[in-house]
Amino acid sequence: MCELQFNLKKMIDVKESAAGHGSYERIRLFNDNALVAAINDDTLALKSSLALGAEPWIREGKYGLSMLHFAALHGNRETVAALLERHADPCSLDSSNFLPLQRAIHHGHWEVCDQLLSAMEGWPVPSGVKAKDILAVAIGLLVDQQQGTLARRL
């Protein structure tokens, strides 16, 4: 049996701090539980994990979807609100360069789209990508779905 451990700077800093490794593990478990709750559309478990210290910007590994992406694709207004209250980034992109807004559009969750559009006001555009191209795709999707009012807001 072999243990492989990545000693990234953050991990080293936490391990060497007064709180130590136990604190890091506790937060990691809260984050894992919150992410699983977001994937499973379990609002109560997600809110509980956030209250215990889970970080709302954590992503799953394969596609880089954040908890906010999952809440948007499920159309869960309550979860979206809880994540936004804890400063989840509504302008974050997954590995396909989709915004949480685009996940909501794809699934026809118009009230969540409205929530996310309101939250996006004042946030910086995603770095390293052509924001106008991403927004043009989102506008096109809204127009295709006959959601002209939301498209105009975007």
PDB file of C-alpha atoms in Angstrom:
ATOM      1  CA  MET A   1       0.000   0.000   0.000  1.00  0.00           C
ATOM      2  CA  CYS A   2       1.236   3.441  -0.866  1.00  0.00           C
ATOM      3  CA  GLU A   3       0.009   6.907   0.042  1.00  0.00           C
ATOM      4  CA  LEU A   4       0.380   9.671  -2.488  1.00  0.00           C
ATOM      5  CA  GLN A   5       0.106  13.183  -1.182  1.00  0.00           C
ATOM      6  CA  PHE A   6       0.353  16.410  -3.147  1.00  0.00           C
ATOM      7  CA  ASN A   7       1.935  19.076  -0.960  1.00  0.00           C
ATOM      8  CA  LEU A   8       0.621  22.150  -2.646  1.00  0.00           C
ATOM      9  CA  LYS A   9       1.381  25.449  -0.992  1.00  0.00           C
ATOM     10  CA  LYS A  10      -2.100  25.786   0.502  1.00  0.00           C
ATOM     11  CA  MET A  11      -1.961  22.286   1.924  1.00  0.00           C
ATOM     12  CA  ILE A  12       1.492  22.907   3.387  1.00  0.00           C
ATOM     13  CA  ASP A  13       0.383  26.214   4.897  1.00  0.00           C
ATOM     14  CA  VAL A  14      -2.623  24.563   6.532  1.00  0.00           C
ATOM     15  CA  LYS A  15      -0.657  21.567   7.744  1.00  0.00           C
ATOM     16  CA  GLU A  16       1.957  23.816   9.311  1.00  0.00           C
ATOM     17  CA  SER A  17      -0.603  26.141  10.879  1.00  0.00           C
ATOM     18  CA  ALA A  18      -1.923  25.877  14.403  1.00  0.00           C
ATOM     19  CA  ALA A  19      -5.160  24.380  13.051  1.00  0.00           C
ATOM     20  CA  GLY A  20      -3.211  21.623  11.306  1.00  0.00           C
ATOM     21  CA  HIS A  21      -4.274  18.829   9.020  1.00  0.00           C
ATOM     22  CA  GLY A  22      -7.553  18.089  10.806  1.00  0.00           C
ATOM     23  CA  SER A  23      -8.934  21.500   9.908  1.00  0.00           C
ATOM     24  CA  TYR A  24      -7.984  21.033   6.261  1.00  0.00           C
ATOM     25  CA  GLU A  25      -9.646  17.606   6.165  1.00  0.00           C
ATOM     26  CA  ARG A  26     -12.801  18.936   7.806  1.00  0.00           C
ATOM     27  CA  ILE A  27     -13.167  21.718   5.194  1.00  0.00           C
ATOM     28  CA  ARG A  28     -12.374  19.253   2.383  1.00  0.00           C
ATOM     29  CA  LEU A  29     -15.161  16.966   3.582  1.00  0.00           C
ATOM     30  CA  PHE A  30     -17.605  19.881   3.855  1.00  0.00           C
ATOM     31  CA  ASN A  31     -16.667  20.873   0.298  1.00  0.00           C
ATOM     32  CA  ASP A  32     -17.097  17.305  -0.967  1.00  0.00           C
ATOM     33  CA  ASN A  33     -20.478  17.002   0.752  1.00  0.00           C
ATOM     34  CA  ALA A  34     -21.619  20.342  -0.662  1.00  0.00           C
ATOM     35  CA  LEU A  35     -20.586  19.369  -4.170  1.00  0.00           C
ATOM     36  CA  VAL A  36     -22.390  16.022  -3.946  1.00  0.00           C
ATOM     37  CA  ALA A  37     -25.469  17.827  -2.622  1.00  0.00           C
ATOM     38  CA  ALA A  38     -25.351  20.256  -5.569  1.00  0.00           C
ATOM     39  CA  ILE A  39     -24.990  17.385  -8.035  1.00  0.00           C
ATOM     40  CA  ASN A  40     -27.951  15.586  -6.422  1.00  0.00           C
ATOM     41  CA  ASP A  41     -30.056  18.766  -6.163  1.00  0.00           C
ATOM     42  CA  ASP A  42     -30.231  18.419  -2.358  1.00  0.00           C
ATOM     43  CA  THR A  43     -30.764  21.974  -1.123  1.00  0.00           C
ATOM     44  CA  LEU A  44     -30.898  21.104   2.568  1.00  0.00           C
ATOM     45  CA  ALA A  45     -27.585  19.208   2.515  1.00  0.00           C
ATOM     46  CA  LEU A  46     -25.937  21.937   0.451  1.00  0.00           C
ATOM     47  CA  LYS A  47     -27.077  24.693   2.808  1.00  0.00           C
ATOM     48  CA  SER A  48     -25.901  22.641   5.772  1.00  0.00           C
ATOM     49  CA  SER A  49     -22.450  22.158   4.236  1.00  0.00           C
ATOM     50  CA  LEU A  50     -22.204  25.864   3.399  1.00  0.00           C
ATOM     51  CA  ALA A  51     -23.157  26.767   6.975  1.00  0.00           C
ATOM     52  CA  LEU A  52     -20.375  24.476   8.243  1.00  0.00           C
ATOM     53  CA  GLY A  53     -17.782  26.198   6.067  1.00  0.00           C
ATOM     54  CA  ALA A  54     -17.934  24.677   2.580  1.00  0.00           C
ATOM     55  CA  GLU A  55     -16.563  26.991  -0.088  1.00  0.00           C
ATOM     56  CA  PRO A  56     -19.181  27.835  -2.763  1.00  0.00           C
ATOM     57  CA  TRP A  57     -16.672  27.979  -5.637  1.00  0.00           C
ATOM     58  CA  ILE A  58     -15.557  24.322  -5.432  1.00  0.00           C
ATOM     59  CA  ARG A  59     -15.895  22.388  -8.715  1.00  0.00           C
ATOM     60  CA  GLU A  60     -16.229  18.786  -9.740  1.00  0.00           C
ATOM     61  CA  GLY A  61     -13.161  17.459 -11.503  1.00  0.00           C
ATOM     62  CA  LYS A  62     -14.207  16.093 -14.871  1.00  0.00           C
ATOM     63  CA  TYR A  63     -16.067  19.038 -16.434  1.00  0.00           C
ATOM     64  CA  GLY A  64     -15.224  21.824 -13.996  1.00  0.00           C
ATOM     65  CA  LEU A  65     -18.832  22.507 -13.090  1.00  0.00           C
ATOM     66  CA  SER A  66     -19.265  24.574  -9.950  1.00  0.00           C
ATOM     67  CA  MET A  67     -22.057  24.109  -7.450  1.00  0.00           C
ATOM     68  CA  LEU A  68     -23.728  27.106  -9.094  1.00  0.00           C
ATOM     69  CA  HIS A  69     -23.586  25.367 -12.491  1.00  0.00           C
ATOM     70  CA  PHE A  70     -25.368  22.344 -10.996  1.00  0.00           C
ATOM     71  CA  ALA A  71     -27.983  24.482  -9.233  1.00  0.00           C
ATOM     72  CA  ALA A  72     -28.630  26.309 -12.521  1.00  0.00           C
ATOM     73  CA  LEU A  73     -29.034  23.160 -14.571  1.00  0.00           C
ATOM     74  CA  HIS A  74     -31.422  21.746 -11.953  1.00  0.00           C
ATOM     75  CA  GLY A  75     -33.349  25.029 -11.935  1.00  0.00           C
ATOM     76  CA  ASN A  76     -33.140  25.222  -8.160  1.00  0.00           C
ATOM     77  CA  ARG A  77     -33.804  28.859  -7.241  1.00  0.00           C
ATOM     78  CA  GLU A  78     -33.286  28.267  -3.518  1.00  0.00           C
ATOM     79  CA  THR A  79     -29.872  26.682  -4.034  1.00  0.00           C
ATOM     80  CA  VAL A  80     -28.851  29.383  -6.512  1.00  0.00           C
ATOM     81  CA  ALA A  81     -29.809  32.027  -3.934  1.00  0.00           C
ATOM     82  CA  ALA A  82     -27.877  30.257  -1.148  1.00  0.00           C
ATOM     83  CA  LEU A  83     -24.753  30.025  -3.290  1.00  0.00           C
ATOM     84  CA  LEU A  84     -24.975  33.622  -4.469  1.00  0.00           C
ATOM     85  CA  GLU A  85     -25.409  34.799  -0.854  1.00  0.00           C
ATOM     86  CA  ARG A  86     -22.066  33.125  -0.138  1.00  0.00           C
ATOM     87  CA  HIS A  87     -20.432  34.888  -3.098  1.00  0.00           C
ATOM     88  CA  ALA A  88     -20.423  32.097  -5.670  1.00  0.00           C
ATOM     89  CA  ASP A  89     -19.257  33.605  -8.960  1.00  0.00           C
ATOM     90  CA  PRO A  90     -22.135  33.807 -11.470  1.00  0.00           C
ATOM     91  CA  CYS A  91     -19.600  34.589 -14.215  1.00  0.00           C
ATOM     92  CA  SER A  92     -17.491  31.473 -13.703  1.00  0.00           C
ATOM     93  CA  LEU A  93     -16.965  29.163 -16.649  1.00  0.00           C
ATOM     94  CA  ASP A  94     -16.881  25.387 -16.716  1.00  0.00           C
ATOM     95  CA  SER A  95     -14.469  23.425 -18.913  1.00  0.00           C
ATOM     96  CA  SER A  96     -16.832  23.915 -21.904  1.00  0.00           C
ATOM     97  CA  ASN A  97     -16.748  27.699 -21.354  1.00  0.00           C
ATOM     98  CA  PHE A  98     -20.377  27.698 -20.230  1.00  0.00           C
ATOM     99  CA  LEU A  99     -21.671  30.098 -17.626  1.00  0.00           C
ATOM    100  CA  PRO A 100     -24.153  28.876 -15.006  1.00  0.00           C
ATOM    101  CA  LEU A 101     -26.619  31.042 -16.955  1.00  0.00           C
ATOM    102  CA  GLN A 102     -26.099  28.923 -20.056  1.00  0.00           C
ATOM    103  CA  ARG A 103     -26.789  25.742 -18.075  1.00  0.00           C
ATOM    104  CA  ALA A 104     -30.088  27.268 -16.928  1.00  0.00           C
ATOM    105  CA  ILE A 105     -30.931  28.365 -20.483  1.00  0.00           C
ATOM    106  CA  HIS A 106     -30.266  24.890 -21.888  1.00  0.00           C
ATOM    107  CA  HIS A 107     -32.762  23.431 -19.429  1.00  0.00           C
ATOM    108  CA  GLY A 108     -35.385  26.182 -19.750  1.00  0.00           C
ATOM    109  CA  HIS A 109     -35.157  27.465 -16.173  1.00  0.00           C
ATOM    110  CA  TRP A 110     -36.175  31.057 -16.874  1.00  0.00           C
ATOM    111  CA  GLU A 111     -36.587  32.188 -13.249  1.00  0.00           C
ATOM    112  CA  VAL A 112     -33.069  30.960 -12.479  1.00  0.00           C
ATOM    113  CA  CYS A 113     -31.859  32.795 -15.597  1.00  0.00           C
ATOM    114  CA  ASP A 114     -33.376  35.958 -14.164  1.00  0.00           C
ATOM    115  CA  GLN A 115     -31.640  35.348 -10.804  1.00  0.00           C
ATOM    116  CA  LEU A 116     -28.296  34.786 -12.484  1.00  0.00           C
ATOM    117  CA  LEU A 117     -28.620  37.815 -14.760  1.00  0.00           C
ATOM    118  CA  SER A 118     -29.264  40.004 -11.719  1.00  0.00           C
ATOM    119  CA  ALA A 119     -26.275  38.469  -9.924  1.00  0.00           C
ATOM    120  CA  MET A 120     -23.972  38.930 -12.928  1.00  0.00           C
ATOM    121  CA  GLU A 121     -24.358  42.715 -12.821  1.00  0.00           C
ATOM    122  CA  GLY A 122     -21.173  44.181 -11.447  1.00  0.00           C
ATOM    123  CA  TRP A 123     -19.102  40.981 -11.636  1.00  0.00           C
ATOM    124  CA  PRO A 124     -15.985  41.053 -13.801  1.00  0.00           C
ATOM    125  CA  VAL A 125     -16.092  39.169 -17.086  1.00  0.00           C
ATOM    126  CA  PRO A 126     -14.366  35.779 -17.101  1.00  0.00           C
ATOM    127  CA  SER A 127     -10.650  36.121 -17.640  1.00  0.00           C
ATOM    128  CA  GLY A 128      -8.786  34.586 -20.554  1.00  0.00           C
ATOM    129  CA  VAL A 129     -11.797  34.170 -22.808  1.00  0.00           C
ATOM    130  CA  LYS A 130     -13.674  36.293 -25.259  1.00  0.00           C
ATOM    131  CA  ALA A 131     -16.594  37.344 -23.101  1.00  0.00           C
ATOM    132  CA  LYS A 132     -18.474  38.779 -26.065  1.00  0.00           C
ATOM    133  CA  ASP A 133     -18.425  35.371 -27.793  1.00  0.00           C
ATOM    134  CA  ILE A 134     -19.734  33.590 -24.691  1.00  0.00           C
ATOM    135  CA  LEU A 135     -22.455  36.188 -24.182  1.00  0.00           C
ATOM    136  CA  ALA A 136     -23.388  36.057 -27.874  1.00  0.00           C
ATOM    137  CA  VAL A 137     -23.966  32.299 -27.567  1.00  0.00           C
ATOM    138  CA  ALA A 138     -26.098  32.837 -24.465  1.00  0.00           C
ATOM    139  CA  ILE A 139     -28.135  35.555 -26.204  1.00  0.00           C
ATOM    140  CA  GLY A 140     -28.607  33.299 -29.222  1.00  0.00           C
ATOM    141  CA  LEU A 141     -29.872  30.500 -26.988  1.00  0.00           C
ATOM    142  CA  LEU A 142     -32.324  32.852 -25.303  1.00  0.00           C
ATOM    143  CA  VAL A 143     -33.616  34.147 -28.627  1.00  0.00           C
ATOM    144  CA  ASP A 144     -33.985  30.573 -29.925  1.00  0.00           C
ATOM    145  CA  GLN A 145     -36.023  29.770 -26.807  1.00  0.00           C
ATOM    146  CA  GLN A 146     -38.224  32.849 -27.424  1.00  0.00           C
ATOM    147  CA  GLN A 147     -36.920  34.575 -24.312  1.00  0.00           C
ATOM    148  CA  GLY A 148     -36.376  38.018 -25.835  1.00  0.00           C
ATOM    149  CA  THR A 149     -36.780  39.909 -22.546  1.00  0.00           C
ATOM    150  CA  LEU A 150     -33.972  37.920 -20.906  1.00  0.00           C
ATOM    151  CA  ALA A 151     -31.845  38.262 -24.064  1.00  0.00           C
ATOM    152  CA  ARG A 152     -32.210  42.044 -23.949  1.00  0.00           C
ATOM    153  CA  ARG A 153     -31.150  42.078 -20.272  1.00  0.00           C
ATOM    154  CA  LEU A 154     -28.016  40.140 -21.120  1.00  0.00           C
TER     155      LEU A 154
END
